[in-house]
Short mmCIF file of C-alpha atoms in Angstrom, two decimals:
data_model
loop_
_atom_site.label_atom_id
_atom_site.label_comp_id
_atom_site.label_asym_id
_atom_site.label_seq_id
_atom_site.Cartn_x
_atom_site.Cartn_y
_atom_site.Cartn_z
CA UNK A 20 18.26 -24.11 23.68
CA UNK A 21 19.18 -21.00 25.27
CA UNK A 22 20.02 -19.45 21.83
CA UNK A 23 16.47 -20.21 21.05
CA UNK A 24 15.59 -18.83 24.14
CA UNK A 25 17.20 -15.51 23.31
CA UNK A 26 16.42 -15.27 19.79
CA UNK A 27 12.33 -16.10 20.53
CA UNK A 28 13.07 -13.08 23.18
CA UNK A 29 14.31 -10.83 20.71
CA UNK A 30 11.85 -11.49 18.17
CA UNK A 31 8.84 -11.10 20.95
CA UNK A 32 11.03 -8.16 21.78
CA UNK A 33 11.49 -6.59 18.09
CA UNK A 34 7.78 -7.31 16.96
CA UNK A 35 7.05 -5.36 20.27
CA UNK A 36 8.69 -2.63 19.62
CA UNK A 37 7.64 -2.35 16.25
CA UNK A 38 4.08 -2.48 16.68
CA UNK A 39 3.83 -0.48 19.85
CA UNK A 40 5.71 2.79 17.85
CA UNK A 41 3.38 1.94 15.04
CA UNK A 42 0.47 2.52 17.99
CA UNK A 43 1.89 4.97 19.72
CA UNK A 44 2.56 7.13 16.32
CA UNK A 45 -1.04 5.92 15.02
CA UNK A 46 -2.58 6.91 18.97
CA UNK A 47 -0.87 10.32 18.61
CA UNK A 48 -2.04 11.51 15.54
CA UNK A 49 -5.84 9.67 16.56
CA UNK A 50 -5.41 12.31 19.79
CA UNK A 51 -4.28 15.17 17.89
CA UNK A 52 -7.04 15.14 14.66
CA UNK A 53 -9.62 14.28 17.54
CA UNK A 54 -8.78 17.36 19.89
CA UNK A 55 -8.60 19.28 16.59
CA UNK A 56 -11.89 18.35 14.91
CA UNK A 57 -13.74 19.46 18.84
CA UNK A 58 -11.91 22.62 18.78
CA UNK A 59 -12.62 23.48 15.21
CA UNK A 60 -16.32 23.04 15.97
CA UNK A 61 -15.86 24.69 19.50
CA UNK A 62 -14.50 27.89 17.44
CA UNK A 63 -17.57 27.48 14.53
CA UNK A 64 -20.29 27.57 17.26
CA UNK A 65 -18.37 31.08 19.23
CA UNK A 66 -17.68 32.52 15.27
CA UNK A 67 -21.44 31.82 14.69
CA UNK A 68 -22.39 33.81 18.10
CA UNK A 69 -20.17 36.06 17.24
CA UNK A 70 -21.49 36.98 13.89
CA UNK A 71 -24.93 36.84 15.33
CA UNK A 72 -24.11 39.76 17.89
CA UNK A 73 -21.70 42.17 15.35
CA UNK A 74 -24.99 41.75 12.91
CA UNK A 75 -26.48 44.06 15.26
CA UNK A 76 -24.45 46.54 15.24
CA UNK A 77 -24.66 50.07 14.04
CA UNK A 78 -22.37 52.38 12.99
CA UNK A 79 -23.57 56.27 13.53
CA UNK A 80 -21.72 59.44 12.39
CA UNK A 81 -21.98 61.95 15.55
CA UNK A 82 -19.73 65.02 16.18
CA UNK A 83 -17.76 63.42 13.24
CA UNK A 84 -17.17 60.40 15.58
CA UNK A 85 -18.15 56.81 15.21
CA UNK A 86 -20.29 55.58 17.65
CA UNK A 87 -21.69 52.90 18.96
CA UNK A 88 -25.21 52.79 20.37
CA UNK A 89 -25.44 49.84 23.01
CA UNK A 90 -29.29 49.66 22.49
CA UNK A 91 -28.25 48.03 18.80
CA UNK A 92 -25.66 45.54 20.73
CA UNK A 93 -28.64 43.53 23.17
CA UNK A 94 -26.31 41.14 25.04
CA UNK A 95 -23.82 44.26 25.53
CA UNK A 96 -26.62 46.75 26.03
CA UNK A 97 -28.29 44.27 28.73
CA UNK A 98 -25.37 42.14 30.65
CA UNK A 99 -24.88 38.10 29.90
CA UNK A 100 -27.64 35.68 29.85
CA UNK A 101 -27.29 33.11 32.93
CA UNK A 102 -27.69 30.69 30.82
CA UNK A 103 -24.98 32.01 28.21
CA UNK A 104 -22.15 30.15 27.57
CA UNK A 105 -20.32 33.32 26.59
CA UNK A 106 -18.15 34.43 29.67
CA UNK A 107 -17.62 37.99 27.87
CA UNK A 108 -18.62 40.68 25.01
CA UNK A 109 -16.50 43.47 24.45
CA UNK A 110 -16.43 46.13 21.62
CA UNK A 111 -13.51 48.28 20.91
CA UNK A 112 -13.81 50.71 18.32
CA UNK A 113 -11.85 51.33 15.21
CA UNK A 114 -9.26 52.63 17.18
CA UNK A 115 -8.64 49.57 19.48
CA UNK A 116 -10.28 51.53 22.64
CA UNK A 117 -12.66 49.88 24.82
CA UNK A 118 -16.48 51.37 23.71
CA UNK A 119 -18.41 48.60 26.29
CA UNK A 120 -18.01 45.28 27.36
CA UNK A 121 -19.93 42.47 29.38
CA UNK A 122 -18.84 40.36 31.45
CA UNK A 123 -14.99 40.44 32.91
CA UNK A 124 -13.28 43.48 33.37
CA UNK A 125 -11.44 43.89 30.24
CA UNK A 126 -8.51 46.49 29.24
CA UNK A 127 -9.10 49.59 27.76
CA UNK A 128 -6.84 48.77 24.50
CA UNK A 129 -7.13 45.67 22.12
CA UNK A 130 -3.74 44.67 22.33
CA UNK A 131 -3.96 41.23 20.89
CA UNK A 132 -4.48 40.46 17.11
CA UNK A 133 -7.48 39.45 15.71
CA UNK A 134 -8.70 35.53 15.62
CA UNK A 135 -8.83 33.08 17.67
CA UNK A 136 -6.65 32.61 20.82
CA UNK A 137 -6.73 30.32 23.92
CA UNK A 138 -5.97 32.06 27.04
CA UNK A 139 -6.48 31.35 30.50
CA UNK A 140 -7.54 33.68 33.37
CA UNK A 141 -8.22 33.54 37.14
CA UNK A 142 -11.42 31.87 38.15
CA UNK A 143 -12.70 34.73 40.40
CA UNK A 144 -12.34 37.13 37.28
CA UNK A 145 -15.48 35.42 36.26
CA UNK A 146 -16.83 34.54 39.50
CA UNK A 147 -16.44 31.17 39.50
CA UNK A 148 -15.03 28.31 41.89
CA UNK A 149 -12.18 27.31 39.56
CA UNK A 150 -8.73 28.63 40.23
CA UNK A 151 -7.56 28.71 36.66
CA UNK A 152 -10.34 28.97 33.74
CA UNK A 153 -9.43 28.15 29.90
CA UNK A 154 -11.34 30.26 27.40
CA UNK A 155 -11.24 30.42 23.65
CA UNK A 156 -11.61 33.95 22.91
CA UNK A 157 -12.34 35.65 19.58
CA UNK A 158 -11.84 38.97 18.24
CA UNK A 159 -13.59 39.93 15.73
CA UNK A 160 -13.14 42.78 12.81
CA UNK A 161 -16.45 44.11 12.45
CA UNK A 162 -17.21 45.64 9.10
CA UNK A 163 -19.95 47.81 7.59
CA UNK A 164 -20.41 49.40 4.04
CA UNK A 165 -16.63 48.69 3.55
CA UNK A 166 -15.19 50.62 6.56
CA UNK A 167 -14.47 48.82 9.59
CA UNK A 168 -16.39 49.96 12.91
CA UNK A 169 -14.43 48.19 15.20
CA UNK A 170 -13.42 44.87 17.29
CA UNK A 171 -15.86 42.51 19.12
CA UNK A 172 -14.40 40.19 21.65
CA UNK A 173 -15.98 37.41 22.75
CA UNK A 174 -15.18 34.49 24.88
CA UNK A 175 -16.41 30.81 25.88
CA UNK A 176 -14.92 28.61 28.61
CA UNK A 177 -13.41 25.41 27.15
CA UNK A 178 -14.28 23.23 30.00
CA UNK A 179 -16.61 21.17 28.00
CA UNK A 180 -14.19 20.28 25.09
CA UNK A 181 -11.52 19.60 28.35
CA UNK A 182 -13.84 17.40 30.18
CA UNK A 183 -13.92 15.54 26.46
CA UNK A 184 -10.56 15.68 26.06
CA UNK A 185 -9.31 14.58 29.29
CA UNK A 186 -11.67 11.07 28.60
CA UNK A 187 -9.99 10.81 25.03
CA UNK A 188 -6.62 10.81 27.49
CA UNK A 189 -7.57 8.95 30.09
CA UNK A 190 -8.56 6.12 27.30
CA UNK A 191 -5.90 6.47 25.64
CA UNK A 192 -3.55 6.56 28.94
CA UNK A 193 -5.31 3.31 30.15
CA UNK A 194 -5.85 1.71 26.84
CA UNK A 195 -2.11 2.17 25.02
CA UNK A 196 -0.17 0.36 27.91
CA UNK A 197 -2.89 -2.59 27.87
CA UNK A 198 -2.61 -2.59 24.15
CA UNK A 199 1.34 -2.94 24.14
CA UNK A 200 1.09 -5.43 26.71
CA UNK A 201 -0.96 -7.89 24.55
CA UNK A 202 1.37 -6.93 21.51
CA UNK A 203 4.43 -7.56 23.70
CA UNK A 204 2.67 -10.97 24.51
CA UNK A 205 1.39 -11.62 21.05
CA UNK A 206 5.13 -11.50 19.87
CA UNK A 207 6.63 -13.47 22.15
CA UNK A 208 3.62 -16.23 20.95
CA UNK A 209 4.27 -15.74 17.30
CA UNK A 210 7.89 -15.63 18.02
CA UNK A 211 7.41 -19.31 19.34
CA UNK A 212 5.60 -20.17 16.49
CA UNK A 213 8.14 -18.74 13.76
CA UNK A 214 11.34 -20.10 15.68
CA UNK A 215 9.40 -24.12 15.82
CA UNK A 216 10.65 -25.01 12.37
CA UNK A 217 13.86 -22.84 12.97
CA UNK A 218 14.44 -25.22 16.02
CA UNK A 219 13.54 -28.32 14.39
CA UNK A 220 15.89 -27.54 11.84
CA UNK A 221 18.80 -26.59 14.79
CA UNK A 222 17.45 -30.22 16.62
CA UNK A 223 18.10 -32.25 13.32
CA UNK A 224 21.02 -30.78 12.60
CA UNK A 225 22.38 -31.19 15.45
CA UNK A 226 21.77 -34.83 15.94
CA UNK A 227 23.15 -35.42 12.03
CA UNK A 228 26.19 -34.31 12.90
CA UNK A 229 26.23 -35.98 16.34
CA UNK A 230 25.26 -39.23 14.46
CA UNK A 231 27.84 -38.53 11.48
CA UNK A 232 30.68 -37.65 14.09
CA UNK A 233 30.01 -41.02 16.59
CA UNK A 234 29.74 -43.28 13.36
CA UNK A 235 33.04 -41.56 11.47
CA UNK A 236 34.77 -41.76 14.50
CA UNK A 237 34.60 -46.02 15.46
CA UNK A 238 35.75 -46.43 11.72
CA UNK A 239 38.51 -43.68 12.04
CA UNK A 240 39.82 -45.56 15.36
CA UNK A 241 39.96 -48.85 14.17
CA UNK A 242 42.22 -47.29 10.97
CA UNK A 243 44.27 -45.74 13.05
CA UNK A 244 45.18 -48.91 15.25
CA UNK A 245 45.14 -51.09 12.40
CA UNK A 246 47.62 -48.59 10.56
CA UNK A 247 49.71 -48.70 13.92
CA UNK A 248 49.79 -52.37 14.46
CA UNK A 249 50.91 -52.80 9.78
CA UNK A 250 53.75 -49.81 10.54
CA UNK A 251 55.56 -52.45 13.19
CA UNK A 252 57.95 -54.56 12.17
CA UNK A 253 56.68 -57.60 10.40
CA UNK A 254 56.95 -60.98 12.77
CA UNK A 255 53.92 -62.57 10.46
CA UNK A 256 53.61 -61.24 6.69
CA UNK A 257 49.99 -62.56 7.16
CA UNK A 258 49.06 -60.95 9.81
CA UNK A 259 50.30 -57.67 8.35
CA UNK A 260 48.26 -58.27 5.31
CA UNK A 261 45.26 -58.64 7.62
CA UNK A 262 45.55 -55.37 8.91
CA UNK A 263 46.24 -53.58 5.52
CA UNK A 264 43.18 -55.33 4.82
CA UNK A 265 41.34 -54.34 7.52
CA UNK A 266 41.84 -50.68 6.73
CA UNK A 267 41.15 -51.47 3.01
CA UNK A 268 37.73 -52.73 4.32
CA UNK A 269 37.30 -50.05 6.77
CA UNK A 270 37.80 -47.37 4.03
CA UNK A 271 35.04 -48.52 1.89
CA UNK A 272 32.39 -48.24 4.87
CA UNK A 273 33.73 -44.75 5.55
CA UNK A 274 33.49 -44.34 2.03
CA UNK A 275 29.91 -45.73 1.19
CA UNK A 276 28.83 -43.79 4.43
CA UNK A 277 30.06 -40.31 3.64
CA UNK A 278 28.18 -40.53 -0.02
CA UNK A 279 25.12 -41.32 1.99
CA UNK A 280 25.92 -38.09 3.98
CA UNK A 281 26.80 -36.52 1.04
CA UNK A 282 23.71 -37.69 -0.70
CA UNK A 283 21.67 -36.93 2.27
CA UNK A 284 22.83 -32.99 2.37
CA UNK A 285 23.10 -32.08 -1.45
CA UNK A 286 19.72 -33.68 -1.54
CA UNK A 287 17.72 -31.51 1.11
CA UNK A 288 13.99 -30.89 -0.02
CA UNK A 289 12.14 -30.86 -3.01
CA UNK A 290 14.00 -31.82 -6.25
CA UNK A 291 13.78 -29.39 -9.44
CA UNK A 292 11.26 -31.60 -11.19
CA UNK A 293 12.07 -30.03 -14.41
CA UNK A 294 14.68 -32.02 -14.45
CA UNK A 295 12.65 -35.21 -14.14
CA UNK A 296 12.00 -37.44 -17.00
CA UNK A 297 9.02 -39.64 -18.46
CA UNK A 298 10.06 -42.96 -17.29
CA UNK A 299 8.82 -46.67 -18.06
CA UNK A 300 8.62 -48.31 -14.24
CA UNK A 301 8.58 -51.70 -15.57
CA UNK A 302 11.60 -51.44 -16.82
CA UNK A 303 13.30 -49.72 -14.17
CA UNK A 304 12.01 -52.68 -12.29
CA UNK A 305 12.93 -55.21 -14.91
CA UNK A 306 16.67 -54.63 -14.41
CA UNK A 307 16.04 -54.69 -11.05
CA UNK A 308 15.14 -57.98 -10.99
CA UNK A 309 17.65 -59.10 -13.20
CA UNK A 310 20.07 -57.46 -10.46
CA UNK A 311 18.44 -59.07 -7.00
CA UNK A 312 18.07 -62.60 -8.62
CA UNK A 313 21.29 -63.57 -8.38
CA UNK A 314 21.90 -62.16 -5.30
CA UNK A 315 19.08 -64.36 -3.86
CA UNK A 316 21.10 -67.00 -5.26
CA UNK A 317 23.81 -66.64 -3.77
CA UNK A 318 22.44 -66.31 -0.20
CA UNK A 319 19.71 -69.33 -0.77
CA UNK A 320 16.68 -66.99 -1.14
CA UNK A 321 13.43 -66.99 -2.91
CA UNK A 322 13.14 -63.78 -4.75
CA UNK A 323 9.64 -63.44 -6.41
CA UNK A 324 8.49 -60.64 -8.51
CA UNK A 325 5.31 -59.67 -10.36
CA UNK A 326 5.50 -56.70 -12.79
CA UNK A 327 2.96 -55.23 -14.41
CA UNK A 328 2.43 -56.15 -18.36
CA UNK A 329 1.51 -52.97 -19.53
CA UNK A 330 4.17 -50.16 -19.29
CA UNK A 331 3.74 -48.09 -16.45
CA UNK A 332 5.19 -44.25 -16.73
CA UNK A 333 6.06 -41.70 -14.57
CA UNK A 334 8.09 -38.68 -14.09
CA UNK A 335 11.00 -39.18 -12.22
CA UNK A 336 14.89 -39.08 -11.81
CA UNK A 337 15.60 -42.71 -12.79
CA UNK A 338 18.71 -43.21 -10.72
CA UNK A 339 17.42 -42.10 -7.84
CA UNK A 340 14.07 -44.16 -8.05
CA UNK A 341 16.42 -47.06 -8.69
CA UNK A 342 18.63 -46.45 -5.56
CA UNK A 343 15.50 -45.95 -3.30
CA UNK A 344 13.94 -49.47 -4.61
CA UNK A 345 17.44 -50.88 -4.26
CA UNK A 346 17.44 -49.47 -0.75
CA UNK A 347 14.46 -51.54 0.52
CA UNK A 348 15.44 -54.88 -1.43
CA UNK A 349 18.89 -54.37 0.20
CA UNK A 350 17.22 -54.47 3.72
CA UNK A 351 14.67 -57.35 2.49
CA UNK A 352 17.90 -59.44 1.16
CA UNK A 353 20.14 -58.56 4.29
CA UNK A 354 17.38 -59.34 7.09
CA UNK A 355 15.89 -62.32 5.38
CA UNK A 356 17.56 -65.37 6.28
CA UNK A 357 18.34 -67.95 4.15
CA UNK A 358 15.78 -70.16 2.85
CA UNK A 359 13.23 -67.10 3.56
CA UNK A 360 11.67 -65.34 0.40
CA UNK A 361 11.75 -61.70 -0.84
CA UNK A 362 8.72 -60.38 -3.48
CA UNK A 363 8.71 -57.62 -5.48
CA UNK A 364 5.55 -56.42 -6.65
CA UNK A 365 4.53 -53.39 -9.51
CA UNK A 366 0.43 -52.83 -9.24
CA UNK A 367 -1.09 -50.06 -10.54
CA UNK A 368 -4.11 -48.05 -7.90
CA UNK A 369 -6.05 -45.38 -9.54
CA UNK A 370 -3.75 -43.06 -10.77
CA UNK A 371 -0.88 -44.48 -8.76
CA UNK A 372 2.12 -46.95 -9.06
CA UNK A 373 2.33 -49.21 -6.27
CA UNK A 374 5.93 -50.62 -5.55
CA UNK A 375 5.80 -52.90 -2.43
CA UNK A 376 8.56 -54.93 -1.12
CA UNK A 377 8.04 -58.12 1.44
CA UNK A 378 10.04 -60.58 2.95
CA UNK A 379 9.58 -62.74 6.04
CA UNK A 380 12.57 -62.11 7.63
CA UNK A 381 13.67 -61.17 11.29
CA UNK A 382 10.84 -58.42 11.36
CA UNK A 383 10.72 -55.27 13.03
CA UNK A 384 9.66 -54.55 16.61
CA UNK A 385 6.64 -52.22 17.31
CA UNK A 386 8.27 -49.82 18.83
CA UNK A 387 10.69 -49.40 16.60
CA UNK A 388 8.73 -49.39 13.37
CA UNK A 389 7.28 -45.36 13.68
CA UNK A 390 11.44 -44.15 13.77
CA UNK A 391 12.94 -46.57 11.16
CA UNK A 392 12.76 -43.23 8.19
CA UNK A 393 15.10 -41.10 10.75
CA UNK A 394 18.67 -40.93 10.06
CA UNK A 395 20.69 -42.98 11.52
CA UNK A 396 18.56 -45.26 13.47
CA UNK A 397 19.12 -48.83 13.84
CA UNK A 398 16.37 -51.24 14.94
CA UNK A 399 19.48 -53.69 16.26
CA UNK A 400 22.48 -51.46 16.80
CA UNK A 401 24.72 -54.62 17.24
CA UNK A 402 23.82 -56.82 14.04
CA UNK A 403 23.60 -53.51 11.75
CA UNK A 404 26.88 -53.06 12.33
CA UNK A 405 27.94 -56.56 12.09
CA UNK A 406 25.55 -56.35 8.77
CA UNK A 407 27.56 -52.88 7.08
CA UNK A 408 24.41 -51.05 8.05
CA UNK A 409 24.50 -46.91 8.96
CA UNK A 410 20.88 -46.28 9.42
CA UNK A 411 20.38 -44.54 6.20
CA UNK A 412 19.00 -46.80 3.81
CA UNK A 413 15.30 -45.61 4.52
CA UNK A 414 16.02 -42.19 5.41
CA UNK A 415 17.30 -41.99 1.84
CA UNK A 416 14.37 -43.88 0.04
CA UNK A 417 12.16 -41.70 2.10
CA UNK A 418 13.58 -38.92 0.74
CA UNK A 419 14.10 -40.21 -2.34
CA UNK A 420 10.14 -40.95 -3.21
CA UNK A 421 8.68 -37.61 -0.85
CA UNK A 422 10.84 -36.03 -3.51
CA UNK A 423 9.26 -36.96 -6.21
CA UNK A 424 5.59 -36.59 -4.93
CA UNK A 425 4.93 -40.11 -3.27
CA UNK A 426 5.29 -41.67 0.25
CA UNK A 427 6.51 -44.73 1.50
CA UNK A 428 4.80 -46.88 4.58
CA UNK A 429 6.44 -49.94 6.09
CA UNK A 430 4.26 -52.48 8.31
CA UNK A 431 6.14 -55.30 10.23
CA UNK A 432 5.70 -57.92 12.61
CA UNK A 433 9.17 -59.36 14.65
CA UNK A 434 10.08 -62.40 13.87
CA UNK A 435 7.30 -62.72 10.82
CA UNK A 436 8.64 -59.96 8.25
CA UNK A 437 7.99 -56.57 6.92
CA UNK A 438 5.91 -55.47 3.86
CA UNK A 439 7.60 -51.80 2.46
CA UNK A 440 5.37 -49.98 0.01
CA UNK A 441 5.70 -47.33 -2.13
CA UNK A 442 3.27 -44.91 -3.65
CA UNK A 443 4.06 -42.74 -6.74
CA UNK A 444 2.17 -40.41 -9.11
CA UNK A 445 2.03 -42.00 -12.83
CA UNK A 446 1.25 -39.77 -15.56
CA UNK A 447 0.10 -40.68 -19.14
CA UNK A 448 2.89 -40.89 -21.58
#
């Protein structure tokens, strides 16, 4: 079970891994179009002031200079509004040298490129508490009748997009770890749920071969001694003969019980129904019958049958339908002693064939009955033996009829007898 263990941890582990990147990746690129889409409208509404303040600006010719009257540039002419959220205006002319300015004491040269640039400056440069401010600052070409007058600079503090920001990160800081942590769970629950039949697979394997190995291996002992005992010098020609006969014996079980195995493995799942024929039940039945009836002479039963009149058909492998019918009368002929009686009945339900099997032989305990379809099991280990019984009869007619779209039910009472039935899909011919 460790193995399990390990491989439900990797898978937990994997799926983990897997989805978390996936949210990580998807969390990142959620963060970075978010912080994007503020700033973007951040710069619209400071290019929007912006434009509003170069509108008023005028370009005069004096002494052959341009010029800049202030009167035309209010905010400039007239110092910040309180209640602005620009933190400075400043106007360079078309030679990049400082003409006025609002606000923080800028340079007298534009030295920086026009657009849009984050910068950050020293809180008491704008007389506030802050250490370290972040602004977005513009500069702006201004341009009129196709020359350009000159730059105007303006700047906003970016502590409301932060403040935004820094919730978008504290979310995401608190929420991504909580997320992977009910991923990391959610995996390790689905990986539980994925490895079940995986397991049950591994358990029923495992006890097959188990079973196989214990029952090859009694069989495999006794050839061996009785091989032993025959190689000795003969003192009694009889007795030798016994043991070669012994081993004969011995070889058939082994024989009969690895083409159940056999039978068993090859057989795993659904058949290929394709290959599956129209067959006439009653007549499968029929030879049935003709088969059992004088077995039950032989060991002083009374074998009863009733088959239907009317042909009965159904799609089916015809061998294998035959050996899972033979299966259960096997068991009904073997556990029925003599002078009990064995029926075998064909009765049509609906748009079903009934096959049921009863006897009143030894019976089968309660608690026995729900684990007589597994492998291997034996209801009496000692008198299956003694009877050339494995413990795969049913697990093969079980098989057998699941395979071809039925199901088989067994009811029993100890010391009274069992009743097996089978139900199977008929079709029209």
């Amino acid at each position: 079970m460790f193995a399990f263990a390990r491989s439900r941890r990797n898978l937990g582990y994997l799926f983990a891994l897997s989805m978390g990147s996936i949210l990580i990746v998807f969390a990142a690129i959620a963060y970075y179009l978010g912080v994007e889409e503020q700033l973007q409208v951040f710069d619209e509404e400071l290019y929007s002031t912006s434009k509003s303040i170069a509108a008023n600006a005028r370009y005069r010719l004096w002494a052959e200079r341009s010029q800049i009257n202030k009167d035309d540039i209010p905010i400039l002419g007239n110092g910040l509004s309180p209640s602005s959220q620009v933190v400075y205006i400043r106007w360079y002319n078309a030679k990049k040298k400082l003409v006025g300015f609002s606000g923080a004491n800028p340079s007298k040269r534009l030295t920086i490129a026009p657009g849009f640039h984050t910068i950050k400056i020293n809180g008491n440069q704008i007389n506030t508490s802050s250490n370290k401010v972040w602004l977005r600052e513009l500069t702006l070409p201004v341009i009129q009748n196709n020359a350009l007058i000159g730059y105007l600079q303006i700047a906003a503090p970016l502590t409301p997009l932060r403040e935004s920001v820094d919730r978008i990160r504290l979310f995401l800081t608190l929420g991504v770890p909580v997320t992977l942590g009910a991923i990391g769970i959610t995996g390790w629950f689905l990986g539980g749920l994925a490895m079940q039949p995986t397991r049950r697979a591994y358990e029923q394997l495992q006890r097959f071969t188990a079973d196989a190995s214990h029952e090859l291996r009694a069989p495999v002992a006794a050839v061996l001694s009785n091989a032993q005992v025959a190689l000795m010098p003969p003192h009694d020609e009889s007795e030798q003969r016994f043991r070669l006969e012994k081993i004969e014996e011995i070889a058939k079980s082994m024989s009969t019980l690895i083409s159940n195995l056999l039978f068993l493995a090859r057989h795993e799942g659904p058949f290929d129904i394709t290959t599956f024929k129209n067959i006439n039940l009653v007549e499968l039945m029929r030879s049935l019958v003709d088969e059992y009836q004088k077995q039950a002479i032989a060991k002083k039963l009374d074998f009863t049958f009733y088959l239907s009149e009317q042909p009965l058909y159904l799609k089916a492998d015809a061998d294998l339908l035959r050996q899972a019918v033979s299966n259960l009368l096997t068991n009904a002929f073997k556990y029925t002693p003599s002078g009990g009686t064995v029926k075998l009945r064909l009765l049509l339900r609906g748009y079903r064939a009934i096959i049921q099997v009863e006897d009143n032989g030894i019976g089968i305990p309660a608690e026995d009955l729900p684990h007589i379809f597994e492998r291997f099991y034996r209801v009496d280990t000692v008198r299956s033996r003694q009877t050339g019984g494995f413990g795969l009869g049913l697990a093969i007619a079980q098989q057998i009829i699941q395979a071809h779209g039925g199901q088989i039910t067994a009811n029993s009472v100890l010391d009274k007898g069992s009743i097996f039935e089978i139900q199977l899909p008929r079709v029209d011919k």
